[in-house]
mmCIF file of C-alpha atoms and ligand atoms in Angstrom:
data_model
loop_
_atom_site.group_PDB
_atom_site.id
_atom_site.type_symbol
_atom_site.label_atom_id
_atom_site.label_comp_id
_atom_site.label_asym_id
_atom_site.label_seq_id
_atom_site.Cartn_x
_atom_site.Cartn_y
_atom_site.Cartn_z
ATOM 1 C CA MET A 28 144.699 -47.297 65.807
ATOM 2 C CA LYS A 29 142.468 -49.791 64.049
ATOM 3 C CA VAL A 30 139.331 -50.767 65.997
ATOM 4 C CA VAL A 31 137.901 -54.222 65.358
ATOM 5 C CA LEU A 32 134.459 -55.386 66.481
ATOM 6 C CA ARG A 33 134.009 -59.165 66.412
ATOM 7 C CA ASN A 34 130.489 -60.570 66.772
ATOM 8 C CA LEU A 35 129.792 -57.820 69.270
ATOM 9 C CA THR A 36 126.367 -58.062 70.918
ATOM 10 C CA LYS A 37 124.725 -56.174 73.758
ATOM 11 C CA LYS A 38 121.368 -57.185 75.176
ATOM 12 C CA PHE A 39 119.479 -55.334 77.894
ATOM 13 C CA PRO A 40 116.750 -56.989 79.956
ATOM 14 C CA SER A 41 113.314 -55.806 78.884
ATOM 15 C CA ARG A 42 111.683 -53.068 80.938
ATOM 16 C CA ASP A 43 108.318 -53.926 79.438
ATOM 17 C CA LYS A 44 106.254 -56.165 81.736
ATOM 18 C CA LYS A 45 104.189 -57.583 78.867
ATOM 19 C CA ASN A 46 107.108 -58.193 76.520
ATOM 20 C CA LYS A 47 109.860 -59.987 78.405
ATOM 21 C CA LYS A 48 112.147 -60.357 75.391
ATOM 22 C CA ASP A 49 115.580 -58.754 75.808
ATOM 23 C CA VAL A 50 116.308 -55.540 73.941
ATOM 24 C CA VAL A 51 119.107 -56.274 71.476
ATOM 25 C CA ALA A 52 120.769 -52.857 71.404
ATOM 26 C CA VAL A 53 123.775 -54.085 69.384
ATOM 27 C CA ASP A 54 123.257 -57.171 67.283
ATOM 28 C CA ASN A 55 126.342 -59.109 66.226
ATOM 29 C CA PHE A 56 128.495 -56.220 64.964
ATOM 30 C CA ASP A 57 131.385 -57.539 62.948
ATOM 31 C CA PHE A 58 133.477 -54.919 61.200
ATOM 32 C CA GLU A 59 136.778 -53.062 61.256
ATOM 33 C CA ILE A 60 137.279 -49.345 61.682
ATOM 34 C CA PRO A 61 140.455 -48.465 59.802
ATOM 35 C CA ASP A 62 143.309 -46.612 61.476
ATOM 36 C CA GLY A 63 143.247 -42.823 61.305
ATOM 37 C CA LYS A 64 139.772 -42.469 59.820
ATOM 38 C CA LEU A 65 136.648 -40.682 60.976
ATOM 39 C CA ILE A 66 133.724 -43.083 61.169
ATOM 40 C CA GLY A 67 130.136 -41.912 61.530
ATOM 41 C CA LEU A 68 127.683 -44.171 63.355
ATOM 42 C CA LEU A 69 124.344 -43.064 61.950
ATOM 43 C CA GLY A 70 120.788 -44.124 62.680
ATOM 44 C CA PRO A 71 117.516 -43.031 64.280
ATOM 45 C CA SER A 72 117.200 -42.581 68.024
ATOM 46 C CA GLY A 73 117.264 -45.892 69.892
ATOM 47 C CA CYS A 74 119.094 -47.846 67.174
ATOM 48 C CA GLY A 75 122.064 -48.606 69.441
ATOM 49 C CA LYS A 76 124.616 -45.916 68.567
ATOM 50 C CA SER A 77 125.429 -44.867 72.132
ATOM 51 C CA THR A 78 125.520 -48.475 73.268
ATOM 52 C CA THR A 79 128.049 -49.266 70.532
ATOM 53 C CA LEU A 80 130.184 -46.325 71.613
ATOM 54 C CA ASN A 81 129.894 -47.328 75.283
ATOM 55 C CA LEU A 82 131.026 -50.848 74.439
ATOM 56 C CA ILE A 83 134.074 -49.456 72.637
ATOM 57 C CA SER A 84 134.861 -47.141 75.569
ATOM 58 C CA GLY A 85 134.276 -49.884 78.141
ATOM 59 C CA LEU A 86 131.448 -48.068 79.943
ATOM 60 C CA GLU A 87 129.259 -51.052 79.008
ATOM 61 C CA LYS A 88 130.229 -54.727 79.010
ATOM 62 C CA PRO A 89 129.235 -56.751 75.942
ATOM 63 C CA THR A 90 126.885 -59.715 76.238
ATOM 64 C CA ASP A 91 128.962 -61.421 73.570
ATOM 65 C CA GLY A 92 131.859 -60.800 71.233
ATOM 66 C CA GLN A 93 135.158 -58.967 71.330
ATOM 67 C CA ILE A 94 136.715 -55.566 70.763
ATOM 68 C CA PHE A 95 140.299 -55.058 69.587
ATOM 69 C CA PHE A 96 142.369 -51.869 69.444
ATOM 70 C CA GLY A 97 144.956 -52.861 66.856
ATOM 71 C CA GLU A 98 146.024 -56.337 67.973
ATOM 72 C CA ASP A 99 145.109 -55.719 71.657
ATOM 73 C CA ASP A 100 141.994 -57.449 72.909
ATOM 74 C CA VAL A 101 140.470 -54.696 75.096
ATOM 75 C CA THR A 102 137.150 -56.462 75.726
ATOM 76 C CA ARG A 103 137.806 -56.932 79.451
ATOM 77 C CA LEU A 104 139.884 -53.793 79.964
ATOM 78 C CA ALA A 105 138.543 -50.983 82.192
ATOM 79 C CA PRO A 106 137.741 -47.722 80.343
ATOM 80 C CA GLU A 107 140.665 -45.823 81.943
ATOM 81 C CA HIS A 108 143.123 -48.359 80.529
ATOM 82 C CA ARG A 109 141.853 -48.304 76.971
ATOM 83 C CA GLY A 110 143.409 -45.021 75.907
ATOM 84 C CA ILE A 111 140.188 -43.395 74.762
ATOM 85 C CA GLY A 112 138.949 -39.818 74.724
ATOM 86 C CA LEU A 113 135.226 -39.257 75.227
ATOM 87 C CA VAL A 114 133.046 -36.305 74.267
ATOM 88 C CA PHE A 115 129.328 -36.146 75.018
ATOM 89 C CA GLN A 116 126.434 -34.012 73.844
ATOM 90 C CA ASN A 117 126.205 -32.094 77.152
ATOM 91 C CA TYR A 118 129.986 -31.284 77.355
ATOM 92 C CA ALA A 119 130.179 -32.628 80.958
ATOM 93 C CA LEU A 120 132.708 -29.982 82.063
ATOM 94 C CA TYR A 121 133.411 -29.279 85.735
ATOM 95 C CA PRO A 122 131.613 -25.946 86.278
ATOM 96 C CA HIS A 123 133.749 -24.839 89.246
ATOM 97 C CA LEU A 124 137.050 -25.395 87.400
ATOM 98 C CA THR A 125 138.614 -23.084 84.820
ATOM 99 C CA VAL A 126 139.114 -24.158 81.227
ATOM 100 C CA LYS A 127 142.767 -24.856 82.019
ATOM 101 C CA GLN A 128 141.904 -26.945 85.083
ATOM 102 C CA ASN A 129 139.288 -28.878 83.103
ATOM 103 C CA ILE A 130 141.820 -29.745 80.404
ATOM 104 C CA LEU A 131 144.504 -30.587 82.983
ATOM 105 C CA PHE A 132 142.159 -32.875 84.895
ATOM 106 C CA PRO A 133 142.824 -36.147 83.021
ATOM 107 C CA LEU A 134 146.590 -35.557 83.298
ATOM 108 C CA GLU A 135 146.496 -34.959 87.044
ATOM 109 C CA ASN A 136 145.080 -38.417 87.571
ATOM 110 C CA LEU A 137 147.958 -40.200 85.867
ATOM 111 C CA LYS A 138 149.782 -42.547 88.218
ATOM 112 C CA GLY A 139 153.110 -44.366 88.440
ATOM 113 C CA LYS A 140 155.436 -44.083 85.466
ATOM 114 C CA GLU A 141 152.809 -42.147 83.475
ATOM 115 C CA LYS A 142 152.893 -39.306 86.032
ATOM 116 C CA LEU A 143 153.907 -35.948 84.561
ATOM 117 C CA SER A 144 155.584 -32.887 86.053
ATOM 118 C CA LYS A 145 153.532 -29.697 86.416
ATOM 119 C CA GLY A 146 155.421 -28.150 83.490
ATOM 120 C CA GLU A 147 154.795 -31.117 81.208
ATOM 121 C CA MET A 148 151.116 -31.086 82.097
ATOM 122 C CA LEU A 149 150.770 -27.373 81.320
ATOM 123 C CA GLU A 150 152.561 -27.836 78.018
ATOM 124 C CA LYS A 151 150.211 -30.643 76.974
ATOM 125 C CA ALA A 152 147.129 -28.712 78.097
ATOM 126 C CA MET A 153 148.252 -25.673 76.097
ATOM 127 C CA GLU A 154 148.912 -27.828 73.037
ATOM 128 C CA ALA A 155 145.408 -29.336 73.215
ATOM 129 C CA ALA A 156 143.863 -25.893 73.776
ATOM 130 C CA LYS A 157 145.705 -24.488 70.727
ATOM 131 C CA LEU A 158 144.520 -27.391 68.601
ATOM 132 C CA VAL A 159 140.883 -26.512 69.282
ATOM 133 C CA GLN A 160 141.609 -22.758 69.332
ATOM 134 C CA ILE A 161 140.588 -21.936 72.895
ATOM 135 C CA ASP A 162 144.068 -21.060 74.207
ATOM 136 C CA GLU A 163 142.884 -17.480 74.824
ATOM 137 C CA LEU A 164 140.146 -18.667 77.192
ATOM 138 C CA MET A 165 142.190 -20.732 79.648
ATOM 139 C CA GLU A 166 141.298 -18.761 82.779
ATOM 140 C CA ARG A 167 137.531 -18.676 82.206
ATOM 141 C CA LYS A 168 134.954 -20.922 83.803
ATOM 142 C CA PRO A 169 132.634 -23.015 81.563
ATOM 143 C CA GLY A 170 129.683 -20.759 82.502
ATOM 144 C CA GLU A 171 131.478 -17.850 80.816
ATOM 145 C CA LEU A 172 131.725 -19.651 77.461
ATOM 146 C CA SER A 173 129.344 -20.185 74.558
ATOM 147 C CA GLY A 174 128.102 -23.710 73.826
ATOM 148 C CA GLY A 175 130.535 -24.058 70.944
ATOM 149 C CA GLN A 176 133.465 -22.971 73.118
ATOM 150 C CA GLN A 177 132.419 -25.367 75.885
ATOM 151 C CA GLN A 178 132.354 -28.216 73.410
ATOM 152 C CA ARG A 179 135.864 -27.269 72.258
ATOM 153 C CA VAL A 180 137.038 -27.463 75.864
ATOM 154 C CA ALA A 181 135.487 -30.918 76.128
ATOM 155 C CA ILE A 182 137.297 -31.955 72.938
ATOM 156 C CA ALA A 183 140.610 -30.551 74.239
ATOM 157 C CA ARG A 184 140.116 -32.485 77.467
ATOM 158 C CA ALA A 185 139.451 -35.666 75.481
ATOM 159 C CA LEU A 186 142.582 -35.104 73.371
ATOM 160 C CA VAL A 187 145.052 -34.051 76.057
ATOM 161 C CA LYS A 188 146.210 -37.605 76.809
ATOM 162 C CA ARG A 189 146.587 -38.306 73.069
ATOM 163 C CA PRO A 190 143.987 -41.084 73.056
ATOM 164 C CA ARG A 191 144.282 -44.073 70.763
ATOM 165 C CA VAL A 192 140.640 -43.624 69.832
ATOM 166 C CA LEU A 193 138.408 -40.544 70.102
ATOM 167 C CA LEU A 194 134.705 -41.220 70.725
ATOM 168 C CA LEU A 195 132.104 -38.483 70.200
ATOM 169 C CA ASP A 196 128.449 -39.073 71.086
ATOM 170 C CA GLU A 197 126.184 -36.515 69.337
ATOM 171 C CA PRO A 198 128.690 -33.749 70.179
ATOM 172 C CA LEU A 199 126.947 -31.068 68.133
ATOM 173 C CA SER A 200 123.329 -31.643 69.153
ATOM 174 C CA ASN A 201 123.239 -28.851 71.740
ATOM 175 C CA LEU A 202 124.643 -26.216 69.373
ATOM 176 C CA ASP A 203 122.627 -23.863 67.198
ATOM 177 C CA ALA A 204 122.630 -24.441 63.441
ATOM 178 C CA ARG A 205 125.511 -22.116 62.530
ATOM 179 C CA LEU A 206 127.789 -23.276 65.330
ATOM 180 C CA ARG A 207 126.963 -26.846 64.469
ATOM 181 C CA LEU A 208 128.269 -26.339 60.941
ATOM 182 C CA GLN A 209 131.377 -24.555 62.159
ATOM 183 C CA THR A 210 132.163 -27.054 64.909
ATOM 184 C CA ARG A 211 131.725 -30.023 62.615
ATOM 185 C CA GLU A 212 134.310 -28.558 60.250
ATOM 186 C CA GLU A 213 136.563 -28.012 63.268
ATOM 187 C CA ILE A 214 136.208 -31.636 64.329
ATOM 188 C CA LYS A 215 137.069 -32.759 60.816
ATOM 189 C CA ARG A 216 140.163 -30.541 60.822
ATOM 190 C CA ILE A 217 141.280 -31.696 64.281
ATOM 191 C CA GLN A 218 140.808 -35.314 63.278
ATOM 192 C CA LYS A 219 142.904 -34.818 60.121
ATOM 193 C CA GLU A 220 145.619 -32.950 62.020
ATOM 194 C CA THR A 221 145.935 -35.527 64.795
ATOM 195 C CA GLY A 222 145.221 -38.638 62.714
ATOM 196 C CA ILE A 223 143.424 -40.138 65.721
ATOM 197 C CA THR A 224 140.872 -42.802 64.802
ATOM 198 C CA THR A 225 137.566 -41.109 65.597
ATOM 199 C CA ILE A 226 134.079 -42.529 65.994
ATOM 200 C CA PHE A 227 131.354 -39.942 65.675
ATOM 201 C CA VAL A 228 127.770 -40.758 66.654
ATOM 202 C CA THR A 229 124.859 -38.813 65.190
ATOM 203 C CA HIS A 230 121.224 -39.246 64.161
ATOM 204 C CA ASP A 231 121.655 -36.433 61.603
ATOM 205 C CA GLN A 232 122.344 -37.865 58.170
ATOM 206 C CA GLU A 233 123.664 -34.629 56.717
ATOM 207 C CA GLU A 234 126.119 -34.275 59.582
ATOM 208 C CA ALA A 235 127.288 -37.873 59.220
ATOM 209 C CA MET A 236 127.617 -37.599 55.447
ATOM 210 C CA SER A 237 129.581 -34.371 55.545
ATOM 211 C CA ILE A 238 132.060 -35.281 58.261
ATOM 212 C CA SER A 239 132.732 -39.016 57.856
ATOM 213 C CA ASP A 240 135.246 -40.954 55.798
ATOM 214 C CA ILE A 241 133.027 -43.973 56.305
ATOM 215 C CA ILE A 242 129.474 -44.213 57.629
ATOM 216 C CA VAL A 243 127.858 -47.150 59.380
ATOM 217 C CA VAL A 244 124.082 -46.962 58.974
ATOM 218 C CA MET A 245 122.193 -48.693 61.778
ATOM 219 C CA LYS A 246 118.591 -49.621 62.531
ATOM 220 C CA ASP A 247 117.185 -51.521 65.534
ATOM 221 C CA GLY A 248 120.623 -52.612 66.706
ATOM 222 C CA ALA A 249 121.616 -54.003 63.307
ATOM 223 C CA VAL A 250 124.112 -52.668 60.779
ATOM 224 C CA GLN A 251 122.351 -51.846 57.510
ATOM 225 C CA GLN A 252 125.287 -50.701 55.414
ATOM 226 C CA ILE A 253 128.907 -49.580 55.720
ATOM 227 C CA GLY A 254 130.635 -47.441 53.128
ATOM 228 C CA ARG A 255 131.846 -44.070 51.975
ATOM 229 C CA PRO A 256 129.013 -41.520 52.278
ATOM 230 C CA GLN A 257 128.622 -40.989 48.525
ATOM 231 C CA GLU A 258 128.724 -44.727 47.877
ATOM 232 C CA VAL A 259 125.971 -45.389 50.414
ATOM 233 C CA TYR A 260 123.875 -42.510 49.062
ATOM 234 C CA ASP A 261 124.254 -43.679 45.461
ATOM 235 C CA ASN A 262 123.907 -47.394 46.172
ATOM 236 C CA PRO A 263 121.760 -47.929 49.257
ATOM 237 C CA ALA A 264 121.494 -51.565 50.316
ATOM 238 C CA ASN A 265 117.815 -51.290 51.135
ATOM 239 C CA LEU A 266 114.834 -48.967 51.271
ATOM 240 C CA PHE A 267 115.540 -47.941 54.876
ATOM 241 C CA VAL A 268 119.028 -46.660 53.985
ATOM 242 C CA ALA A 269 117.706 -44.985 50.833
ATOM 243 C CA LYS A 270 115.061 -43.121 52.830
ATOM 244 C CA PHE A 271 117.356 -42.255 55.733
ATOM 245 C CA LEU A 272 119.976 -40.502 53.591
ATOM 246 C CA GLY A 273 119.323 -37.363 51.582
ATOM 247 C CA THR A 274 117.401 -34.082 51.870
ATOM 248 C CA PRO A 275 114.899 -33.695 50.392
ATOM 249 C CA PRO A 276 114.342 -37.428 50.855
ATOM 250 C CA ILE A 277 114.099 -39.983 48.069
ATOM 251 C CA ASN A 278 110.635 -40.210 46.448
ATOM 252 C CA VAL A 279 109.139 -43.693 46.596
ATOM 253 C CA PHE A 280 106.658 -45.113 44.074
ATOM 254 C CA GLU A 281 104.687 -48.279 43.468
ATOM 255 C CA GLY A 282 106.335 -49.626 40.338
ATOM 256 C CA GLN A 283 105.713 -52.491 37.928
ATOM 257 C CA VAL A 284 108.321 -54.147 35.756
ATOM 258 C CA ARG A 285 106.684 -55.505 32.585
ATOM 259 C CA ASP A 286 108.213 -56.464 29.242
ATOM 260 C CA GLY A 287 111.560 -54.964 30.143
ATOM 261 C CA ARG A 288 110.162 -51.601 31.233
ATOM 262 C CA LEU A 289 109.583 -49.860 34.521
ATOM 263 C CA TYR A 290 106.038 -48.518 34.835
ATOM 264 C CA LEU A 291 104.964 -45.934 37.369
ATOM 265 C CA GLY A 292 101.175 -46.026 37.058
ATOM 266 C CA PRO A 293 100.471 -45.858 33.312
ATOM 267 C CA ASP A 294 103.834 -44.287 32.442
ATOM 268 C CA ALA A 295 106.642 -46.454 31.042
ATOM 269 C CA VAL A 296 109.562 -44.435 32.407
ATOM 270 C CA LEU A 297 112.722 -46.487 31.815
ATOM 271 C CA PRO A 298 113.937 -49.699 30.198
ATOM 272 C CA VAL A 299 114.941 -52.399 32.703
ATOM 273 C CA ARG A 300 117.390 -55.221 32.076
ATOM 274 C CA GLY A 301 117.767 -57.831 34.804
ATOM 275 C CA ALA A 302 115.985 -60.635 36.603
ATOM 276 C CA VAL A 303 113.000 -58.702 37.861
ATOM 277 C CA GLN A 304 109.312 -58.888 37.010
ATOM 278 C CA GLY A 305 106.153 -57.555 38.633
ATOM 279 C CA ALA A 306 105.628 -55.202 41.546
ATOM 280 C CA VAL A 307 108.565 -53.265 43.011
ATOM 281 C CA TYR A 308 109.199 -50.091 44.942
ATOM 282 C CA ALA A 309 110.967 -47.498 42.828
ATOM 283 C CA GLY A 310 112.904 -44.806 44.652
ATOM 284 C CA ILE A 311 113.791 -41.648 42.736
ATOM 285 C CA ARG A 312 116.225 -39.105 44.170
ATOM 286 C CA PRO A 313 115.033 -35.456 43.938
ATOM 287 C CA GLU A 314 117.891 -34.739 41.518
ATOM 288 C CA GLY A 315 116.823 -37.623 39.258
ATOM 289 C CA PHE A 316 114.115 -35.705 37.383
ATOM 290 C CA LEU A 317 114.756 -33.947 34.050
ATOM 291 C CA LEU A 318 112.106 -31.439 33.004
ATOM 292 C CA ARG A 319 111.051 -32.322 29.431
ATOM 293 C CA LYS A 320 107.953 -31.095 27.593
ATOM 294 C CA ASP A 321 107.627 -34.558 25.989
ATOM 295 C CA GLY A 322 108.905 -36.509 29.042
ATOM 296 C CA ALA A 323 107.634 -40.036 29.770
ATOM 297 C CA PHE A 324 106.641 -39.365 33.356
ATOM 298 C CA CYS A 325 103.494 -37.258 33.510
ATOM 299 C CA CYS A 326 102.636 -35.618 36.838
ATOM 300 C CA ASN A 327 100.288 -33.054 38.355
ATOM 301 C CA LEU A 328 102.077 -29.853 39.188
ATOM 302 C CA ASN A 329 101.441 -28.462 42.674
ATOM 303 C CA GLY A 330 103.918 -25.644 42.734
ATOM 304 C CA VAL A 331 107.441 -24.363 42.263
ATOM 305 C CA GLU A 332 109.695 -23.121 45.064
ATOM 306 C CA VAL A 333 112.556 -20.905 43.964
ATOM 307 C CA MET A 334 115.679 -21.366 46.096
ATOM 308 C CA GLY A 335 118.179 -19.262 44.138
ATOM 309 C CA ARG A 336 120.566 -21.679 42.470
ATOM 310 C CA ASP A 337 117.996 -24.481 42.312
ATOM 311 C CA ILE A 338 114.274 -24.736 42.079
ATOM 312 C CA SER A 339 112.171 -27.267 43.852
ATOM 313 C CA VAL A 340 109.293 -28.617 41.791
ATOM 314 C CA VAL A 341 106.467 -30.016 43.898
ATOM 315 C CA PHE A 342 104.056 -32.369 42.175
ATOM 316 C CA ALA A 343 101.871 -35.441 42.580
ATOM 317 C CA HIS A 344 101.463 -38.778 40.834
ATOM 318 C CA LYS A 345 99.106 -41.612 41.636
ATOM 319 C CA ALA A 346 101.896 -44.191 41.929
ATOM 320 C CA SER A 347 103.673 -42.147 44.614
ATOM 321 C CA LEU A 348 103.548 -43.466 48.184
ATOM 322 C CA SER A 349 103.450 -39.941 49.529
ATOM 323 C CA PRO A 350 101.013 -37.190 48.462
ATOM 324 C CA THR A 351 103.775 -34.877 47.279
ATOM 325 C CA ILE A 352 106.900 -35.486 45.263
ATOM 326 C CA ARG A 353 109.837 -33.136 45.235
ATOM 327 C CA ALA A 354 112.311 -32.672 42.397
ATOM 328 C CA ILE A 355 115.339 -30.388 42.525
ATOM 329 C CA VAL A 356 116.329 -28.889 39.180
ATOM 330 C CA GLY A 357 118.616 -26.055 38.129
ATOM 331 C CA ALA A 358 116.952 -22.599 38.135
ATOM 332 C CA GLU A 359 117.742 -22.245 34.419
ATOM 333 C CA ASN A 360 115.068 -24.892 33.754
ATOM 334 C CA LEU A 361 112.269 -22.707 35.069
ATOM 335 C CA ALA A 362 111.190 -21.921 31.487
ATOM 336 C CA GLU A 363 110.577 -25.633 30.847
ATOM 337 C CA ILE A 364 107.648 -25.578 33.249
ATOM 338 C CA SER A 365 104.487 -24.565 31.476
ATOM 339 C CA ALA A 366 101.542 -24.192 33.749
ATOM 340 C CA ASP A 367 99.047 -25.444 31.157
ATOM 341 C CA ALA A 368 96.557 -27.957 32.533
ATOM 342 C CA GLY A 369 98.589 -28.116 35.728
ATOM 343 C CA GLN A 370 100.762 -30.873 34.334
ATOM 344 C CA VAL A 371 104.510 -31.330 34.308
ATOM 345 C CA ARG A 372 106.553 -33.963 32.470
ATOM 346 C CA PHE A 373 109.918 -35.493 33.261
ATOM 347 C CA ASP A 374 112.425 -37.949 31.956
ATOM 348 C CA LEU A 375 114.312 -39.817 34.670
ATOM 349 C CA LYS A 376 118.063 -40.200 35.158
ATOM 350 C CA PRO A 377 118.601 -43.979 35.265
ATOM 351 C CA ASP A 378 121.317 -43.857 37.930
ATOM 352 C CA LYS A 379 118.981 -41.920 40.256
ATOM 353 C CA VAL A 380 116.231 -44.531 40.085
ATOM 354 C CA ILE A 381 116.640 -47.424 42.510
ATOM 355 C CA LEU A 382 114.425 -50.513 42.718
ATOM 356 C CA PHE A 383 113.572 -52.364 45.925
ATOM 357 C CA ASP A 384 111.902 -55.678 46.706
ATOM 358 C CA LYS A 385 108.389 -54.977 47.980
ATOM 359 C CA LYS A 386 108.501 -57.659 50.682
ATOM 360 C CA THR A 387 112.029 -57.322 52.056
ATOM 361 C CA GLY A 388 112.912 -53.768 51.055
ATOM 362 C CA GLU A 389 116.244 -55.053 49.718
ATOM 363 C CA ARG A 390 117.787 -53.361 46.723
ATOM 364 C CA ILE A 391 117.176 -55.036 43.351
ATOM 365 C CA ARG A 392 120.166 -54.578 41.071
ATOM 366 C CA VAL A 393 119.197 -53.953 37.479
ATOM 367 C CA ASP A 394 120.470 -52.072 34.464
ATOM 368 C CA MET A 395 118.169 -49.216 33.485
ATOM 369 C CA LYS A 396 120.303 -47.458 30.884
ATOM 370 C CA ALA A 397 118.582 -46.878 27.576
HETATM 371 P P1 ADP B 409 120.868 -44.482 70.379
HETATM 372 O O1 ADP B 409 122.111 -43.952 71.025
HETATM 373 O O2 ADP B 409 121.061 -44.922 68.968
HETATM 374 O O3 ADP B 409 119.704 -43.543 70.507
HETATM 375 P P2 ADP B 409 120.962 -46.443 72.543
HETATM 376 O O4 ADP B 409 122.244 -47.158 72.306
HETATM 377 O O5 ADP B 409 120.951 -45.422 73.607
HETATM 378 O O6 ADP B 409 120.438 -45.819 71.159
HETATM 379 O O7 ADP B 409 119.828 -47.506 72.879
HETATM 380 C C1 ADP B 409 119.600 -48.664 72.096
HETATM 381 C C2 ADP B 409 118.496 -49.482 72.721
HETATM 382 O O8 ADP B 409 118.914 -50.039 73.953
HETATM 383 C C3 ADP B 409 117.230 -48.705 73.033
HETATM 384 O O9 ADP B 409 116.128 -49.529 72.773
HETATM 385 C C4 ADP B 409 117.379 -48.389 74.507
HETATM 386 O O10 ADP B 409 116.118 -48.228 75.105
HETATM 387 C C5 ADP B 409 118.086 -49.611 75.015
HETATM 388 N N1 ADP B 409 118.949 -49.321 76.183
HETATM 389 C C6 ADP B 409 120.031 -48.496 76.180
HETATM 390 N N2 ADP B 409 120.613 -48.471 77.387
HETATM 391 C C7 ADP B 409 119.874 -49.282 78.194
HETATM 392 C C8 ADP B 409 119.957 -49.690 79.570
HETATM 393 N N3 ADP B 409 120.955 -49.251 80.358
HETATM 394 N N4 ADP B 409 119.016 -50.549 80.028
HETATM 395 C C9 ADP B 409 118.044 -51.007 79.218
HETATM 396 N N5 ADP B 409 117.898 -50.682 77.935
HETATM 397 C C10 ADP B 409 118.806 -49.832 77.407
HETATM 398 MG MG1 MG B 410 122.451 -42.071 71.918
#
């Protein structure tokens, strides 16, 4: 089921006595979520992710705009009539009911011609339980399950009515690191198997990147960029997106474009073709540095961290906005680092260097190939 947001806005009255301006939690969202895909809503805490999800589920009413499921305008429809499945961070299971009873619960409330026989209900509950691989645990209570198992029960409960749209709000945040990885792969598999359009909210960029077909990056209630994870990582629309995606994060420098070259401090690091002149921010991804004894970019070496397959080179440069810069290079390059005079030199990969307008933070598109 395709989900369409049209000029969707949600304002909350200010709670701040001094600043009476409304909080715009969702500012004029206008995009389509394609049928059968997994979409990640990604952004820092307070950027409006949950509000967006609550508008789609109907738990919140929009201040303005419309929501469509396929061709149906669901804007005024109550949540229980939208055909959605919801999963929250804290599982929200009924502690006194067994796993089976928890999964059956949404089916038992069906009325009129949707009403199912006991046998049909059990069949559907079992099917949902099998899908998330908890069919062995049906007689247990939530208190007798691990966090990961509880979240699977919550997902089974959300799926049992075969929702048109599955909505997950930070579903992995309460799990420990290993379970988080495992459960996110599970969610991806379940989504593929069922083909249900799924909207997944997270503040964790790695999680969003790894699980989503498409990510929507948000900040202060406004969409910053929509695209495939790799596309957004490679071609961020602005400095905020560039900094939000990637670990280690992008390294940002004060740059100058003069006579068709990009300068970082005194070092002319790359040729630049395009309508740009003067001061810019230059972002360099950690994988954008090539260790070269005669490289153009001359830095002060702080240290080397060996991580097995890769090494992390930590260094400093006076044009850098932060005191340390981090480059990730293959471990086979370790020999290229000579400790003499504490210096290290790099050439830069042009497609890993991204320029931004210093005032607006918007991406400046240029050609930096030699
Ligand atoms: P996120 O889920 O991305 O952390 P939220 O959607 O919860 O963000 O919140 C977005 C903004 O809207 C925040 O500034 C938050 O304080 C505000 N907000 C959310 N819900 C309410 C509410 N019921 N009343 C007032 N302000 C709210
Ligand atoms: Mg939230």
